Short mmCIF file of C-alpha atoms (C1' of nucleotides) in Angstrom, two decimals:
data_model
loop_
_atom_site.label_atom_id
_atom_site.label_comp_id
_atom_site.label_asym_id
_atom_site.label_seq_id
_atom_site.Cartn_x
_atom_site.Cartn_y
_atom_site.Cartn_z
CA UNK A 37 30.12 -120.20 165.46
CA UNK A 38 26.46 -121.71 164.38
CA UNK A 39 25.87 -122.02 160.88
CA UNK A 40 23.93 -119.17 160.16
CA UNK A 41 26.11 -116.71 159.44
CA UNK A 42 27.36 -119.78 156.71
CA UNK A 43 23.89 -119.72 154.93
CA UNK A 44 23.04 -116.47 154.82
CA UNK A 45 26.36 -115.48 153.15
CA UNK A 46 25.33 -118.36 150.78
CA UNK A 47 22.27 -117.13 150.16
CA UNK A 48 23.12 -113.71 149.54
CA UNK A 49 26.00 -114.91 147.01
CA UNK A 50 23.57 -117.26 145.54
CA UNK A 51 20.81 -114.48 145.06
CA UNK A 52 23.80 -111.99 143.69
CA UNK A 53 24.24 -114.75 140.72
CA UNK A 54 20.57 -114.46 139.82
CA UNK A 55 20.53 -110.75 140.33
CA UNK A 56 17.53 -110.69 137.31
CA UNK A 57 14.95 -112.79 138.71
CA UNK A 58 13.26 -114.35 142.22
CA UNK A 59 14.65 -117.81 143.55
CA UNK A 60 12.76 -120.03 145.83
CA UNK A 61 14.07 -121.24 149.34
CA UNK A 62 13.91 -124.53 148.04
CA UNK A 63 16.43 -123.51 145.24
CA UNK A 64 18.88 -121.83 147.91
CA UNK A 65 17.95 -124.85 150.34
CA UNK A 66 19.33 -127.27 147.33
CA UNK A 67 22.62 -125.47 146.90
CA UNK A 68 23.89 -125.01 150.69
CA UNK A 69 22.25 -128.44 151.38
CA UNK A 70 19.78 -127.83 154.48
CA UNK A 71 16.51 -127.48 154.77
CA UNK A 72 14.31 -124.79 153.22
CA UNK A 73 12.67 -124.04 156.22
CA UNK A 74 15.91 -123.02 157.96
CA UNK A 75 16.92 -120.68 154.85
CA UNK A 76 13.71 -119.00 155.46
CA UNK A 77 14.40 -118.09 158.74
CA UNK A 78 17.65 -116.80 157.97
CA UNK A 79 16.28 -114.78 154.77
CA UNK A 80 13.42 -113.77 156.39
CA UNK A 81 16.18 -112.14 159.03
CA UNK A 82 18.29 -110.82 156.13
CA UNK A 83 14.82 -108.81 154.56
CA UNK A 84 13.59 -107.66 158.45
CA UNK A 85 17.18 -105.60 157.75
CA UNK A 86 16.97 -104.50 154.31
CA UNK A 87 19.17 -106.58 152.51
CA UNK A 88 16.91 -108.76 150.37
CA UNK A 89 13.68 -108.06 149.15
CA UNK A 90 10.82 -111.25 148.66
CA UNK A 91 7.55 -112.54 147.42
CA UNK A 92 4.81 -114.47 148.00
CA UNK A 93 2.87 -116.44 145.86
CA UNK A 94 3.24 -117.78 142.36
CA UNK A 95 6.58 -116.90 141.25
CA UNK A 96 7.63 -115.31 143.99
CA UNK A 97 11.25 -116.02 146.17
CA UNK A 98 13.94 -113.52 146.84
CA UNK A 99 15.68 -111.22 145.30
CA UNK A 100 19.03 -109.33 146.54
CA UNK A 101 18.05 -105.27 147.03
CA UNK A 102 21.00 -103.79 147.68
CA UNK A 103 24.56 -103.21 146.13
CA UNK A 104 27.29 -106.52 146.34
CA UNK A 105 30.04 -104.68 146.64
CA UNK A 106 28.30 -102.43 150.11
CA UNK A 107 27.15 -105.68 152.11
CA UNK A 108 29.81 -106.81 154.31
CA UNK A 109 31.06 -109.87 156.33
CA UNK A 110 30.60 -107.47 159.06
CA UNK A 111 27.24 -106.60 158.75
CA UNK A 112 25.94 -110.41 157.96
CA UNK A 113 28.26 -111.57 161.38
CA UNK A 114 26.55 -108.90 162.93
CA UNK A 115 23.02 -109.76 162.29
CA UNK A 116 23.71 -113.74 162.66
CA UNK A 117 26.23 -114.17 165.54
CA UNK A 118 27.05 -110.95 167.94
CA UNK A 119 29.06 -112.21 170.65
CA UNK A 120 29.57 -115.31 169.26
CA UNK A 121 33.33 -114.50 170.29
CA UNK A 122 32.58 -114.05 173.86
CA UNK A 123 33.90 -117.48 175.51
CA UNK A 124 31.34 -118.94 178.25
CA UNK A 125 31.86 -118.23 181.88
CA UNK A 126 30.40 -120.75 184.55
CA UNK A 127 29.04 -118.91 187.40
CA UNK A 128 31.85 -118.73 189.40
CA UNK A 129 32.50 -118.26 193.35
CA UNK A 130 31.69 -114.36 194.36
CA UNK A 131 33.69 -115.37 197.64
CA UNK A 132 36.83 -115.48 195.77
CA UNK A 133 38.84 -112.42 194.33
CA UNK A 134 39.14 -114.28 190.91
CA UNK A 135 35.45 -116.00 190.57
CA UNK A 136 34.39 -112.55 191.50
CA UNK A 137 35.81 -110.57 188.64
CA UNK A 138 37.03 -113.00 186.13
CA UNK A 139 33.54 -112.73 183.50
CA UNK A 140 33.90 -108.98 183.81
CA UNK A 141 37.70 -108.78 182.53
CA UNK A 142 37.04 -111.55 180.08
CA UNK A 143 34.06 -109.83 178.66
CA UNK A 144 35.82 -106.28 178.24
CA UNK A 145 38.72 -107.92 176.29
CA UNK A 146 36.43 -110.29 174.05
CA UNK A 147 34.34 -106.56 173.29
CA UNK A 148 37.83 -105.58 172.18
CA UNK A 149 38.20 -108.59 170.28
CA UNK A 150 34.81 -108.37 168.60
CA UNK A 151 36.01 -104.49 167.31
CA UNK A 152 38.68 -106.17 165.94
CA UNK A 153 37.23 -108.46 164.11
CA UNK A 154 35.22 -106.34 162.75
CA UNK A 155 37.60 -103.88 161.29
CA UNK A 156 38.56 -107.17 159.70
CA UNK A 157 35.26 -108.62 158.37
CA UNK A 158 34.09 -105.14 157.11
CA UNK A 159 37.07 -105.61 154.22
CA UNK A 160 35.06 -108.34 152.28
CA UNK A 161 31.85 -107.70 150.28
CA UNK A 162 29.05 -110.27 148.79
CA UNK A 163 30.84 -109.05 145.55
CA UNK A 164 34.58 -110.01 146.54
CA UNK A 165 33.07 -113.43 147.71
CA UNK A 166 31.70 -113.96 144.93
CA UNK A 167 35.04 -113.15 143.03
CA UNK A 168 36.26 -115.61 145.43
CA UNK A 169 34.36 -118.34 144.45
CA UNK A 170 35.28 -118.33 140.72
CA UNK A 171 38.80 -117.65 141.95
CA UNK A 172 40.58 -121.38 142.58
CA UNK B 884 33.57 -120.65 172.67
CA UNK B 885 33.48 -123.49 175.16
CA UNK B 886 34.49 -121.90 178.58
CA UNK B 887 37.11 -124.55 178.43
CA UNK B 888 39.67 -121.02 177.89
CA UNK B 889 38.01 -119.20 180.36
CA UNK B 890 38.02 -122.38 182.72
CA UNK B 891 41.67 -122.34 181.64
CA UNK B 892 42.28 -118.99 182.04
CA UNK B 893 40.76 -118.99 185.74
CA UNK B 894 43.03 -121.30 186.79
CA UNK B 895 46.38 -120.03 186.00
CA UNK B 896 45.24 -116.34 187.50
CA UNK B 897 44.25 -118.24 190.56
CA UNK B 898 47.89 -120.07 190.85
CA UNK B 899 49.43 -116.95 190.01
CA UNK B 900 47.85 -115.63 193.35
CA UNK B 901 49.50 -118.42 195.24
CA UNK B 902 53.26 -118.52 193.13
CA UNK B 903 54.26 -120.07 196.67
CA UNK B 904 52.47 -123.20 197.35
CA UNK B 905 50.50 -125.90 195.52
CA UNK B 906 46.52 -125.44 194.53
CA UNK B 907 44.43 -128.25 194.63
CA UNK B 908 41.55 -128.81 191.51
CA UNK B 909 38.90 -129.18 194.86
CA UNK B 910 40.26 -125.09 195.52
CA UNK B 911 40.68 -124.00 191.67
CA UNK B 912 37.15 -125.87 191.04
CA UNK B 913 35.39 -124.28 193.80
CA UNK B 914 36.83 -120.72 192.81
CA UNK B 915 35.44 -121.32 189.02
CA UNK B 916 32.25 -123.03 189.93
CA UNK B 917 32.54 -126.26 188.02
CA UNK B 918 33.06 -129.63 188.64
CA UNK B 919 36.80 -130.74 189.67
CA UNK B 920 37.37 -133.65 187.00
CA UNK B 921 36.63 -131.26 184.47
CA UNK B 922 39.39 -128.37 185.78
CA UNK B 923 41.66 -131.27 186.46
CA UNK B 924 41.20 -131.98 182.52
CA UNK B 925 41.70 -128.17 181.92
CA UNK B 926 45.20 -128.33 183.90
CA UNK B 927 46.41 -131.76 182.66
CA UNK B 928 46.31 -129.91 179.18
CA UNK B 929 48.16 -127.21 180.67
CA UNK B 930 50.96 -129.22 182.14
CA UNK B 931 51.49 -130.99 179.13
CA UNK B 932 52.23 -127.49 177.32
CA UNK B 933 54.57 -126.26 180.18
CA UNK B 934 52.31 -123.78 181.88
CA UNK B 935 52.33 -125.36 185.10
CA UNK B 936 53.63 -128.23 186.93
CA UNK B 937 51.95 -130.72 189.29
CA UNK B 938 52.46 -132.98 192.39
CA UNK B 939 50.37 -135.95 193.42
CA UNK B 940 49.70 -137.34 196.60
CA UNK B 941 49.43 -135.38 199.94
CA UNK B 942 50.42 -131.79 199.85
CA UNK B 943 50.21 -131.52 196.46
CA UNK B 944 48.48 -130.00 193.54
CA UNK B 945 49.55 -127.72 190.63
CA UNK B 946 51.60 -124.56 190.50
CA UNK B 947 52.57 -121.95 188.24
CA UNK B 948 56.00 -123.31 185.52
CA UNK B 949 56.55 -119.84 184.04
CA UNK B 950 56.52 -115.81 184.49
CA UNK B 951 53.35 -114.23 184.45
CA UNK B 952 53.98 -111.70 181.81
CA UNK B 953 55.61 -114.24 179.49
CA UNK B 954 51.96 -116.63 179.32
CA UNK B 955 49.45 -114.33 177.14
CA UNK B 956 45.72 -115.42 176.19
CA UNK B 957 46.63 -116.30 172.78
CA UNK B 958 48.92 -119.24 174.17
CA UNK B 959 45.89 -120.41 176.03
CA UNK B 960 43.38 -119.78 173.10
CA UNK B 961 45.43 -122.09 170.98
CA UNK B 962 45.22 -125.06 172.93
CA UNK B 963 41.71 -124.67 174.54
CA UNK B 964 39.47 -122.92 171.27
CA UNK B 965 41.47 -123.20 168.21
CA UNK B 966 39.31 -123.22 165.13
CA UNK B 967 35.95 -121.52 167.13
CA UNK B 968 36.01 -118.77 165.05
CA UNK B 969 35.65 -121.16 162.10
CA UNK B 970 31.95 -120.74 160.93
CA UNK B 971 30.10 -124.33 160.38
CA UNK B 972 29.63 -125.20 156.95
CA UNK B 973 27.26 -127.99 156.02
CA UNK B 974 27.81 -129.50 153.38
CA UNK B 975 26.42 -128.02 150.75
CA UNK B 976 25.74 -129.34 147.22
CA UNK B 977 28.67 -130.07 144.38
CA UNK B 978 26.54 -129.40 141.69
CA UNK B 979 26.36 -125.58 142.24
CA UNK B 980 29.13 -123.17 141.64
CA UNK B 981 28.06 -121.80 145.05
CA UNK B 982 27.64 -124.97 147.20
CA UNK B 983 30.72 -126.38 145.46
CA UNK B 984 32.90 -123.14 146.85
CA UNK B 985 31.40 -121.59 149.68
CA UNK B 986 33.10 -123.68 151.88
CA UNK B 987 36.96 -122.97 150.51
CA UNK B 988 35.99 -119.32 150.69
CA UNK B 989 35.19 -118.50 154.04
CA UNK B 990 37.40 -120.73 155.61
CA UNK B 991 40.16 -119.14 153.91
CA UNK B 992 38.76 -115.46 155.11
CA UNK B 993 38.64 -117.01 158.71
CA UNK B 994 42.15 -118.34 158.95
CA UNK B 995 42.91 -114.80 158.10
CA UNK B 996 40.08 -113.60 161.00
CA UNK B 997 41.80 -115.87 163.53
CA UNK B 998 45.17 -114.38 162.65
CA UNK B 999 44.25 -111.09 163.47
CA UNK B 1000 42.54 -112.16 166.56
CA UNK B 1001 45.83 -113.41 167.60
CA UNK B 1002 47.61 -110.26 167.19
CA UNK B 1003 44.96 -109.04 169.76
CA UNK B 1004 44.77 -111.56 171.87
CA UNK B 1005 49.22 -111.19 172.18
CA UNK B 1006 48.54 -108.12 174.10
CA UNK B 1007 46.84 -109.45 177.22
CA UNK B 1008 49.17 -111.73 179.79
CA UNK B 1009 47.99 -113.24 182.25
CA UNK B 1010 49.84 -110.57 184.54
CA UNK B 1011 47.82 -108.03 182.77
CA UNK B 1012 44.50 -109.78 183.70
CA UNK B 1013 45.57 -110.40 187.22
CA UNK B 1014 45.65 -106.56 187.30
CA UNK B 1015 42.65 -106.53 185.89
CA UNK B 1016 41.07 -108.39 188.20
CA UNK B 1017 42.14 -105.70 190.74
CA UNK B 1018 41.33 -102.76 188.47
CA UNK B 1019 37.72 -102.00 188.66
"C1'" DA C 39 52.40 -151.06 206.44
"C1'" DT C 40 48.44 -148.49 206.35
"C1'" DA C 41 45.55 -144.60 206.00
"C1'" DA C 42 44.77 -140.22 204.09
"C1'" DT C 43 45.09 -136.89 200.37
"C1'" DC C 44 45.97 -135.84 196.20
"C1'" DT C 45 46.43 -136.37 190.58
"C1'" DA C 46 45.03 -138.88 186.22
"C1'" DT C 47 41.60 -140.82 183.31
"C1'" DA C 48 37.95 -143.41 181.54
"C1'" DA C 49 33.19 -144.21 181.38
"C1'" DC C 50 28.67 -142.94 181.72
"C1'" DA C 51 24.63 -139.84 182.35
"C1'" DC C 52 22.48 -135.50 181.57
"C1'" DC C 53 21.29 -131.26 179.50
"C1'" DT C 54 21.22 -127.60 176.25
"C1'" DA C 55 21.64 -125.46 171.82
"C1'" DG C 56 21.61 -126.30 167.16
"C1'" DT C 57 19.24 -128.46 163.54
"C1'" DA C 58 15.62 -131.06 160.91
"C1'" DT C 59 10.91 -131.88 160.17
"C1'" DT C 60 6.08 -131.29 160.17
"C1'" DA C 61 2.17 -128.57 160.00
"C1'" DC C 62 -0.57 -124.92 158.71
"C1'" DA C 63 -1.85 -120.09 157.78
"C1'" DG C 64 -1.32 -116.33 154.46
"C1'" DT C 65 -0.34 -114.26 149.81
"C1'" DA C 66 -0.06 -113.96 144.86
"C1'" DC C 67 -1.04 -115.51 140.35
"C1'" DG C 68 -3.32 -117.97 136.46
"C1'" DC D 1097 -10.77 -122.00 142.81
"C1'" DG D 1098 -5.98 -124.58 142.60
"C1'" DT D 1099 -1.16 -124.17 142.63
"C1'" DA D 1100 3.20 -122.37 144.21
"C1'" DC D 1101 5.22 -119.77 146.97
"C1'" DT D 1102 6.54 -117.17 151.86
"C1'" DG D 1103 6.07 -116.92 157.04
"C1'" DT D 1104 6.19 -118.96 161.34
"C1'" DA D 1105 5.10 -121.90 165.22
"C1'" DA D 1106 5.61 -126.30 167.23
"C1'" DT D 1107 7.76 -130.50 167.76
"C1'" DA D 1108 11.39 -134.02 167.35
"C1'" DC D 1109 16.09 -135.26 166.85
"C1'" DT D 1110 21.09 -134.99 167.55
"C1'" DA D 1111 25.65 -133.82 169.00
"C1'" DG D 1112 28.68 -131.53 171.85
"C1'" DG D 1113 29.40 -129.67 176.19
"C1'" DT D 1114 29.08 -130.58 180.97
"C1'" DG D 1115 28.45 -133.11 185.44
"C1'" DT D 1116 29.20 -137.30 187.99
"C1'" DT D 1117 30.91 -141.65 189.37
"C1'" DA D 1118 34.44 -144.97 189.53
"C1'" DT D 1119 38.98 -146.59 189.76
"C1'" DA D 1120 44.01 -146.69 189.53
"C1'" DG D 1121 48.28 -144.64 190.90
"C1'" DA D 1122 51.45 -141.33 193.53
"C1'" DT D 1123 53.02 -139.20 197.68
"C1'" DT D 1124 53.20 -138.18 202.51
"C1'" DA D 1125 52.31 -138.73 207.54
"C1'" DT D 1126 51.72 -141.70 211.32
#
DNA sequence: ATAATCTATAACACCTAGTATTACAGTACG
DNA sequence: CGTACTGTAATACTAGGTGTTATAGATTAT
């Protein structure tokens, strides 16, 4: 999986720590160690759906805008890397009974996967990561 | 994923087809629509786990070791895509209680997520998707 | 023996997706 | 205004996945 569904569950624990006041890209950008142009496009994906609110201008950044504990794994995966699961399948021969139907079964069973996974991802919140992180 | 399972996964459904005779890589290749070094790379890792067996020279090729309901995809996602689940971390900065964590977190919530893909994957054998395959 | 057909691998080239960087426009505040 | 931010497009870089070529070795038929 890409790193983006890394950095924005970052950011999102990092904003949950400063839950009182804006922080800059360059601040998140500093802690997960990438550049602050990349956490901008992954905030700026993170606001388009609600999660985060921001600012422009002289002390401006982001700020979390919902609840920790009713943001999900699931909905962050979601957002960053749907069917990120799914394995790649070459085009394959349509002469043959197997080329011809192999993506299709592999597809419907990595949708079933996915569901699963879900049900899994949905069980951890920003606020049980963050519980996690001061919990060695 | 890499389609290095599906690639794998092709192949053995396409020997279970012919449980009779040997399959060349040209045939299996040509079925999956990629290159024959790189199948032949896919099956060498398959023969050295048992799966199948193989026969140089004229007249020979590779064929099925095992019973089709007894090889399921979570064999094959083992040895082909272990650890793709596993989100990219960069690495992220010491100093911060985030950056210094992160990383121990969600790899520890993935080894879980890969667990429970396993229980899923259990259920499909490669009998299953050859029926599949059939079943439209 | 020798030729033909296959596996087994290494080595190299290519290509794509992920990532970093630069650049610049827009907004807010003092 | 000038400064400090976000927002986003465009470009460059890099690594991993993939395709291709080359070569050695095994087996069989003639």
């Amino acid at each position: 999986m890409n790193s983006d569904f890394t950095l924005a569950i970052h950011s999102l624990t990092y904003l949950a720590l400063q839950p009182d006041r804006m922080s800059t890209s360059d601040a998140i950008s500093e802690s997960a160690g990438v550049h602050a142009v990349r956490i901008r496009k992954v905030l700026s994906l993170l606001k388009k759906h609600g999660f985060i609110k921001s600012k422009e201008g002289l002390g401006g950044g982001f700020i979390f805008a919902r609840d920790l504990s009713e943001v999900n794994l699931w909905d962050i995966y979601k957002l960053t890397s749907e069917g990120a699961l799914q394995p790649k399948c070459p085009e394959s021969n349509e002469q043959c009974v197997v080329g011809a139907n192999m993506q299709r079964v592999l597809f419907n069973i990595f949708i079933g996967a996915e569901e699963h996974l879900g049900d899994y991802l949905k069980q951890y919140t920003i606020k049980d990561v963050l519980e996690l992180i001061y919990d060695k």
